[in-house]
Coordinates of C-alpha atoms in Angstrom, one line a residue:
X16 CA 20.4 -75.8 -72.4
X17 CA 18.9 -76.9 -68.9
X18 CA 19.5 -80.6 -67.7
X19 CA 16.6 -82.2 -66.0
X20 CA 16.9 -85.6 -64.6
X21 CA 18.1 -87.8 -67.9
X22 CA 15.8 -84.9 -70.0
X23 CA 18.2 -82.2 -71.7
X24 CA 16.1 -79.4 -72.4
X25 CA 16.9 -77.1 -75.1
X26 CA 16.1 -73.3 -74.4
X27 CA 16.4 -71.9 -77.6
X28 CA 13.4 -73.9 -78.6
X29 CA 10.4 -72.0 -79.2
X30 CA 8.0 -74.7 -77.6
X31 CA 10.5 -74.8 -74.4
X32 CA 10.4 -71.4 -73.8
X33 CA 6.4 -71.5 -74.2
X34 CA 6.7 -74.6 -71.8
X35 CA 8.9 -73.0 -69.6
X36 CA 6.7 -69.9 -69.6
X37 CA 3.3 -71.8 -68.9
X38 CA 5.0 -73.4 -66.1
X39 CA 6.6 -70.4 -64.3
X40 CA 2.7 -68.3 -64.5
X41 CA 1.6 -71.2 -63.6
X42 CA 3.4 -71.5 -61.0
X43 CA 3.2 -68.0 -59.8
X44 CA -1.0 -68.1 -59.6
X45 CA -0.8 -70.6 -57.4
X46 CA 1.8 -69.1 -55.6
X47 CA -0.6 -65.6 -55.4
X48 CA -3.8 -68.1 -54.7
X49 CA -1.8 -69.0 -51.5
X50 CA -0.9 -65.6 -50.6
X51 CA -4.6 -65.0 -51.1
X52 CA -5.6 -67.1 -49.2
X53 CA -3.9 -66.7 -46.5
X54 CA -4.6 -62.7 -46.3
X55 CA -8.5 -64.0 -46.9
X56 CA -7.6 -66.1 -43.3
X57 CA -6.3 -63.8 -41.6
X58 CA -8.5 -61.0 -42.6
X59 CA -11.3 -63.2 -41.3
X60 CA -9.7 -63.5 -38.0
X61 CA -9.2 -60.1 -38.2
X62 CA -13.3 -59.6 -39.0
X63 CA -14.4 -61.0 -36.2
X64 CA -13.2 -59.1 -32.9
X65 CA -13.9 -56.1 -35.4
X66 CA -17.6 -57.0 -35.7
X67 CA -17.9 -57.9 -32.0
X68 CA -16.2 -54.5 -30.8
X69 CA -18.4 -52.6 -33.3
X70 CA -21.6 -53.9 -32.0
X71 CA -20.4 -53.4 -28.8
X72 CA -19.6 -49.6 -29.9
X73 CA -23.9 -49.8 -30.8
X74 CA -24.6 -49.9 -27.0
X75 CA -22.2 -47.7 -25.7
X76 CA -23.7 -45.2 -28.5
X77 CA -26.6 -45.7 -27.4
X78 CA -25.9 -45.7 -24.1
X79 CA -24.1 -42.0 -24.7
X80 CA -27.1 -40.9 -26.6
X81 CA -29.2 -41.6 -23.1
X82 CA -26.7 -40.8 -20.6
X83 CA -26.4 -37.2 -23.0
X84 CA -30.2 -36.8 -22.8
X85 CA -30.2 -36.9 -19.0
X86 CA -27.5 -34.5 -18.6
X87 CA -28.9 -32.8 -20.7
X88 CA -32.3 -32.0 -18.8
X89 CA -30.2 -32.1 -15.4
X90 CA -28.0 -29.3 -17.0
X91 CA -31.0 -27.4 -17.6
X92 CA -32.2 -27.9 -14.5
X93 CA -29.1 -26.8 -13.2
X94 CA -29.0 -24.1 -15.2
X95 CA -32.9 -22.8 -14.5
X96 CA -32.6 -23.7 -10.5
X97 CA -29.3 -21.0 -11.1
X98 CA -31.0 -18.6 -13.1
X99 CA -34.1 -18.6 -10.6
X100 CA -31.1 -18.1 -7.6
X101 CA -29.4 -15.7 -8.9
X102 CA -32.5 -13.6 -9.2
X103 CA -33.0 -14.3 -6.0
X104 CA -30.2 -13.8 -4.8
X105 CA -29.9 -10.2 -6.7
X106 CA -33.5 -9.2 -5.5
X107 CA -31.9 -10.5 -1.9
X108 CA -29.3 -7.8 -1.9
X109 CA -31.5 -5.2 -3.5
X110 CA -33.8 -5.2 -0.8
X111 CA -30.6 -5.4 1.7
X112 CA -28.7 -2.8 -0.1
X113 CA -32.2 -0.7 -0.1
X114 CA -32.5 -1.0 3.8
X115 CA -29.3 -0.1 4.4
X116 CA -29.1 2.7 2.4
X117 CA -32.7 4.1 3.7
X118 CA -31.4 3.0 7.6
X119 CA -28.2 5.1 6.7
X120 CA -29.8 8.5 5.0
X121 CA -31.9 8.1 8.4
X122 CA -28.9 8.3 10.7
X123 CA -27.2 10.9 8.4
X124 CA -30.9 13.1 8.8
X125 CA -30.4 12.6 12.4
X126 CA -27.5 13.6 13.0
X127 CA -27.6 16.4 10.7
X128 CA -30.2 17.3 12.9
X129 CA -28.8 16.9 16.1
X130 CA -25.9 18.5 14.8
X131 CA -27.8 21.9 13.6
X132 CA -29.8 21.6 17.5
X133 CA -26.2 21.3 19.4
X134 CA -24.7 24.6 16.8
X135 CA -28.1 26.2 17.7
X136 CA -27.7 25.6 21.1
X137 CA -24.5 26.5 21.5
X138 CA -25.1 30.1 19.5
X139 CA -28.0 30.7 21.6
X140 CA -26.0 30.6 24.6
X141 CA -23.0 32.3 23.6
X142 CA -25.4 34.7 22.6
X143 CA -27.0 34.9 25.7
X144 CA -24.0 35.1 27.6
X145 CA -22.4 37.8 25.4
X146 CA -25.4 39.7 25.5
X147 CA -25.7 38.8 29.1
X148 CA -22.4 40.5 29.3
X149 CA -22.5 43.0 27.7
X150 CA -26.1 44.1 29.2
X151 CA -23.8 43.7 32.6
X152 CA -21.5 46.1 32.2
X153 CA -23.5 48.6 30.8
X154 CA -25.7 48.1 33.9
X155 CA -22.1 48.6 36.3
X156 CA -21.7 51.3 34.3
X157 CA -24.4 52.3 34.8
X158 CA -25.0 52.0 38.4
X159 CA -21.2 53.5 38.8
X160 CA -22.3 56.2 37.0
X161 CA -25.1 56.5 39.4
X162 CA -23.6 55.9 42.4
X163 CA -20.7 58.3 41.6
X164 CA -23.7 60.9 41.2
X165 CA -24.6 60.3 44.0
X166 CA -21.4 60.2 46.1
X167 CA -21.0 63.7 44.6
X168 CA -24.6 64.8 45.5
X169 CA -23.8 63.1 49.7
X170 CA -20.5 65.4 49.4
X171 CA -22.7 68.5 48.4
X172 CA -25.2 67.9 50.9
X173 CA -22.1 67.2 53.6
X174 CA -21.0 70.2 52.9
X175 CA -23.9 72.5 53.4
X176 CA -25.0 70.2 56.2
X177 CA -21.3 71.0 57.9
X178 CA -22.6 72.3 60.9
X179 CA -25.2 69.8 61.3
X180 CA -22.9 67.3 62.0
X181 CA -20.7 66.0 64.3
X182 CA -16.9 66.4 63.1
X183 CA -14.7 63.7 62.0
X184 CA -13.0 64.2 65.2
X185 CA -15.4 63.6 67.0
X186 CA -16.7 60.3 64.5
X187 CA -13.6 59.3 65.4
X188 CA -12.6 60.1 68.8
X189 CA -11.8 56.3 70.5
X190 CA -10.4 53.6 68.4
X191 CA -12.9 51.6 68.2
X192 CA -15.8 54.2 66.3
X193 CA -12.9 55.0 64.1
X194 CA -12.1 51.5 63.1
X195 CA -16.2 51.1 62.8
X196 CA -16.2 53.9 60.7
X197 CA -13.6 53.0 58.3
X198 CA -15.0 49.0 58.0
X199 CA -18.2 51.3 57.3
X200 CA -16.8 52.7 54.1
X201 CA -14.8 50.1 53.0
X202 CA -18.5 47.4 53.4
X203 CA -19.8 50.6 51.5
X204 CA -17.4 51.1 48.2
X205 CA -16.1 46.7 48.0
X206 CA -20.8 46.6 47.8
X207 CA -20.8 49.0 45.6
X208 CA -17.6 48.0 43.3
X209 CA -17.4 44.0 43.3
X210 CA -20.3 41.1 43.0
X211 CA -21.3 39.7 46.1
X212 CA -19.4 36.2 45.6
X213 CA -16.3 37.9 45.6
X214 CA -15.5 39.0 48.7
X215 CA -15.4 38.2 51.8
X216 CA -15.9 40.1 55.3
X217 CA -13.2 38.8 58.9
X218 CA -11.8 35.5 56.9
X219 CA -9.7 34.0 58.9
X220 CA -6.8 33.1 57.5
X221 CA -4.3 29.9 58.3
X222 CA -1.9 31.5 60.5
X223 CA -5.1 32.8 63.0
X224 CA -5.1 36.3 62.1
X225 CA -8.8 38.1 60.9
X226 CA -8.5 40.4 58.2
X227 CA -11.0 43.1 57.8
X228 CA -11.9 42.0 54.1
X229 CA -10.6 39.5 51.5
X230 CA -11.2 39.7 47.4
X231 CA -11.4 36.6 46.2
X232 CA -8.6 37.5 42.7
X233 CA -8.0 34.3 40.0
X234 CA -4.7 33.2 39.9
X235 CA -2.4 34.8 39.6
X236 CA -2.5 37.1 41.9
X237 CA -5.0 35.1 43.9
X238 CA -6.5 36.2 46.9
X239 CA -5.9 39.8 48.3
X240 CA -6.4 41.5 51.6
X241 CA -7.5 44.7 52.6
X242 CA -7.2 46.1 55.8
X243 CA -8.8 49.5 57.2
X244 CA -7.5 50.4 60.3
X245 CA -5.3 53.1 60.4
X246 CA -3.9 54.7 62.9
X247 CA -5.7 58.0 63.0
X248 CA -4.2 59.7 66.2
X249 CA -0.7 60.6 64.9
X250 CA -2.4 62.9 62.5
X251 CA -5.0 63.9 64.6
X252 CA -1.7 65.1 66.6
X253 CA 0.2 66.6 63.4
X254 CA -3.1 68.2 62.8
X255 CA -3.0 70.2 66.5
X256 CA 0.4 71.1 66.0
X257 CA 1.1 74.6 67.0
X258 CA 5.5 74.9 67.9
X259 CA 7.5 73.7 66.1
X260 CA 8.7 70.6 68.6
X261 CA 5.2 69.6 68.6
X262 CA 5.5 68.8 64.9
X263 CA 8.6 67.1 65.1
X264 CA 6.9 64.6 67.9
X265 CA 4.3 64.4 65.8
X266 CA 5.9 63.8 62.5
X267 CA 8.4 61.4 63.9
X268 CA 5.0 60.0 65.2
X269 CA 3.3 59.9 62.1
X270 CA 6.3 58.0 60.7
X271 CA 6.7 55.1 63.8
X272 CA 2.8 54.2 64.1
X273 CA 2.8 54.2 59.6
X274 CA 5.6 51.8 59.4
X275 CA 4.8 49.6 62.0
X276 CA 1.1 49.1 60.7
X277 CA 2.6 49.2 57.1
X278 CA 5.5 45.9 58.5
X279 CA 1.8 44.7 60.6
X280 CA -0.2 44.0 57.1
X281 CA 3.1 42.4 55.2
X282 CA 3.3 40.2 58.2
X283 CA -0.1 39.0 58.4
X284 CA -1.6 38.9 55.5
X285 CA 0.8 38.7 52.9
X286 CA 1.0 34.3 52.8
X287 CA 2.4 32.9 50.5
X288 CA 0.7 30.5 48.9
X289 CA -2.8 31.7 50.3
X290 CA -2.7 35.0 49.1
X291 CA -1.7 37.6 46.9
X292 CA 2.0 39.2 46.7
X293 CA 0.9 42.5 48.1
X294 CA -2.3 43.8 50.3
X295 CA -4.2 47.1 50.6
X296 CA -3.8 49.3 53.3
X297 CA -7.3 51.6 53.1
X298 CA -7.2 54.9 54.4
X299 CA -10.9 56.7 55.4
X300 CA -10.0 59.9 54.9
X301 CA -8.7 61.4 51.6
X302 CA -6.8 64.0 53.8
X303 CA -4.6 61.5 54.7
X304 CA -3.6 60.2 51.8
X305 CA -2.9 63.9 50.5
X306 CA -0.7 64.0 53.4
X307 CA 1.1 61.0 53.1
X308 CA 2.0 61.0 49.5
X309 CA 2.7 65.0 49.5
X310 CA 5.1 65.0 53.0
X311 CA 5.6 61.4 54.0
X312 CA 6.4 60.7 50.6
X313 CA 9.3 57.4 52.0
X314 CA 6.6 56.2 53.7
X315 CA 4.7 55.4 50.6
X316 CA 8.0 54.2 49.5
X317 CA 8.1 52.4 52.3
X318 CA 4.5 50.5 51.3
X319 CA 5.5 49.7 48.4
X320 CA 9.0 48.1 49.5
X321 CA 6.3 46.0 51.7
X322 CA 4.0 45.3 49.4
X323 CA 1.4 46.7 51.3
X324 CA -1.0 49.9 48.4
X325 CA -1.8 52.3 50.0
X326 CA -5.3 53.4 48.5
X327 CA -8.0 56.7 49.7
X328 CA -11.9 55.7 49.5
X329 CA -11.7 57.6 45.6
X330 CA -8.5 55.0 44.9
X331 CA -9.8 52.7 46.8
X332 CA -12.8 52.3 44.3
X333 CA -10.6 52.9 40.6
X334 CA -8.5 50.0 41.9
X335 CA -11.9 47.6 42.4
X336 CA -13.1 48.4 39.1
X337 CA -9.8 47.0 37.9
X338 CA -10.9 44.0 39.9
X339 CA -14.0 44.0 38.8
X340 CA -12.8 44.0 35.3
X341 CA -9.4 41.1 36.6
X342 CA -12.8 39.0 37.4
X343 CA -15.0 39.4 34.4
X344 CA -12.3 38.6 32.0
X345 CA -10.8 35.7 34.4
X346 CA -15.0 34.6 35.0
X347 CA -15.2 35.4 30.9
X348 CA -12.0 33.4 30.0
X349 CA -13.9 29.9 31.4
X350 CA -16.9 30.2 29.8
X351 CA -14.3 30.4 26.5
X352 CA -12.8 27.9 28.4
X353 CA -16.3 25.9 28.9
X354 CA -16.9 26.8 24.9
X355 CA -13.8 25.7 23.4
X356 CA -14.6 22.0 25.8
X357 CA -17.8 22.4 24.1
X358 CA -16.3 22.8 20.5
X359 CA -13.2 19.8 20.8
X360 CA -16.4 17.6 21.6
X361 CA -18.3 18.9 18.6
X362 CA -15.0 18.3 16.2
X363 CA -14.4 14.9 18.0
X364 CA -18.4 14.0 16.6
X365 CA -18.2 15.2 13.4
X366 CA -14.9 12.9 13.3
X367 CA -16.1 10.4 14.8
X368 CA -19.3 10.5 12.3
X369 CA -16.7 11.0 9.3
X370 CA -15.1 7.7 10.5
X371 CA -18.6 6.1 10.3
X372 CA -19.1 7.8 6.7
X373 CA -16.4 5.8 5.3
X374 CA -16.4 2.5 7.1
X375 CA -20.1 2.8 5.7
X376 CA -19.0 3.4 2.4
X377 CA -15.8 0.4 2.3
X378 CA -19.0 -2.0 2.8
X379 CA -21.3 -0.9 0.3
X380 CA -17.9 -0.8 -2.4
X381 CA -17.3 -4.5 -0.6
X382 CA -20.8 -5.8 -1.3
X383 CA -20.9 -4.3 -4.9
X384 CA -17.9 -5.8 -5.5
X385 CA -19.5 -8.9 -4.5
X386 CA -22.7 -9.2 -6.7
X387 CA -20.0 -7.8 -9.3
X388 CA -18.0 -11.6 -8.3
X389 CA -21.5 -12.9 -8.0
X390 CA -22.8 -11.6 -11.5
X391 CA -19.4 -13.1 -13.1
X392 CA -19.3 -16.6 -11.6
X393 CA -23.3 -17.4 -12.8
X394 CA -21.7 -15.7 -16.7
X395 CA -19.1 -18.4 -15.9
X396 CA -21.0 -20.9 -15.5
X397 CA -23.8 -20.9 -17.7
X398 CA -21.5 -20.7 -20.5
X399 CA -19.8 -23.8 -19.0
X400 CA -23.6 -25.3 -18.9
X401 CA -23.7 -23.5 -23.0
X402 CA -20.7 -25.4 -23.7
X403 CA -22.1 -29.2 -22.1
X404 CA -25.0 -28.5 -23.7
X405 CA -23.1 -28.3 -27.0
X406 CA -20.6 -31.5 -27.0
X407 CA -20.9 -34.0 -29.7
X408 CA -19.6 -37.4 -30.2
X409 CA -17.5 -38.0 -33.6
X410 CA -16.0 -42.0 -34.5
X411 CA -13.5 -43.8 -33.9
X412 CA -10.1 -41.8 -34.6
X413 CA -6.8 -43.1 -36.1
X414 CA -6.1 -45.6 -32.9
X415 CA -9.6 -46.5 -32.7
X416 CA -10.3 -44.8 -29.4
X417 CA -13.5 -42.5 -28.9
X418 CA -13.5 -39.0 -29.7
X419 CA -15.0 -36.3 -28.0
X420 CA -15.3 -33.1 -29.5
X421 CA -17.0 -30.0 -28.6
X422 CA -18.9 -27.8 -31.3
X423 CA -18.9 -23.9 -31.0
X424 CA -22.9 -23.2 -29.5
X425 CA -25.2 -22.2 -31.9
X426 CA -26.1 -18.6 -32.7
X427 CA -28.6 -17.7 -30.2

């Protein structure tokens, strides 16, 4: 039962139930109609800005299309400019590399020719020097043989003509003549055995003493003095002695004179730091030399103690030939030093050439690397240009914003 005011409705009555159902249906329809009207109003209010936004969007799409055309033209221009610039750069780099390579080849060829000429000149100088030394040695030996043969011939002539010449005693009758004779013999022997620039006559030493001859040997041993003033009076007295008393006096006089002469040579001609540590006492006669070594060995030992070496014409020639060998060896060492210096300079030039070639190789490597980097940069720029050329514009996304997606480039 339903009480409405004074009216009571029975729900079990079919009419009442139909009326109630109709009223409920009508109420629902009205509610739905009201809701529909409200939704339509809201849709109208939402559609107006959307339509306006769609108009704006159409204008923006048209502007973007125009901008895309301009961008495409600009990208094409940039691409053409980059392609032309890359081609010009590659051409310029190739030209410069070709020029540098040509210059390098020319310099290497020039350096090779210079080195070859230097080596050829050095070989020629060495050949000439060795040939000259060998020729000089052969010439010296030949001259020595000729001089020895001439000496033998002269001795034979002296023996044959002994009756027609003055005796040694007559020649050496006074000190002045005897000194001149010994010096003449010494000059002849020294002039035959040694080069002219290796000795000097009558040089004055730092102590004021004047030597008969000085041979300029290299250090060690240094310049060595030769004295030719031997006291022959004691030897002549020894030869003339007939009695034992005269013989003893001559022997004592001989020892005293020779010892004094050895001491004088040692004191006058051996100067530390200036001359060699020794001197030569020249005897102008082989007979005197034989007499000293045969009967006066104590005098020979005295000479050894004083560093005065006694020589005869024959032993003096042998000694001077030894000195000549020393001089030759010293000069060859000087030439070898010059050759070593030239070789050292050549090695330095070759090392410098290798360093410069290495530097040039590094420059080539750096230039090649720069070209590779330029190619990589150009390739990247081209890829970016292709990507810009293939950009596409889609509709609004879920948030109502404009989405810009890129499409993969079309296959070329």
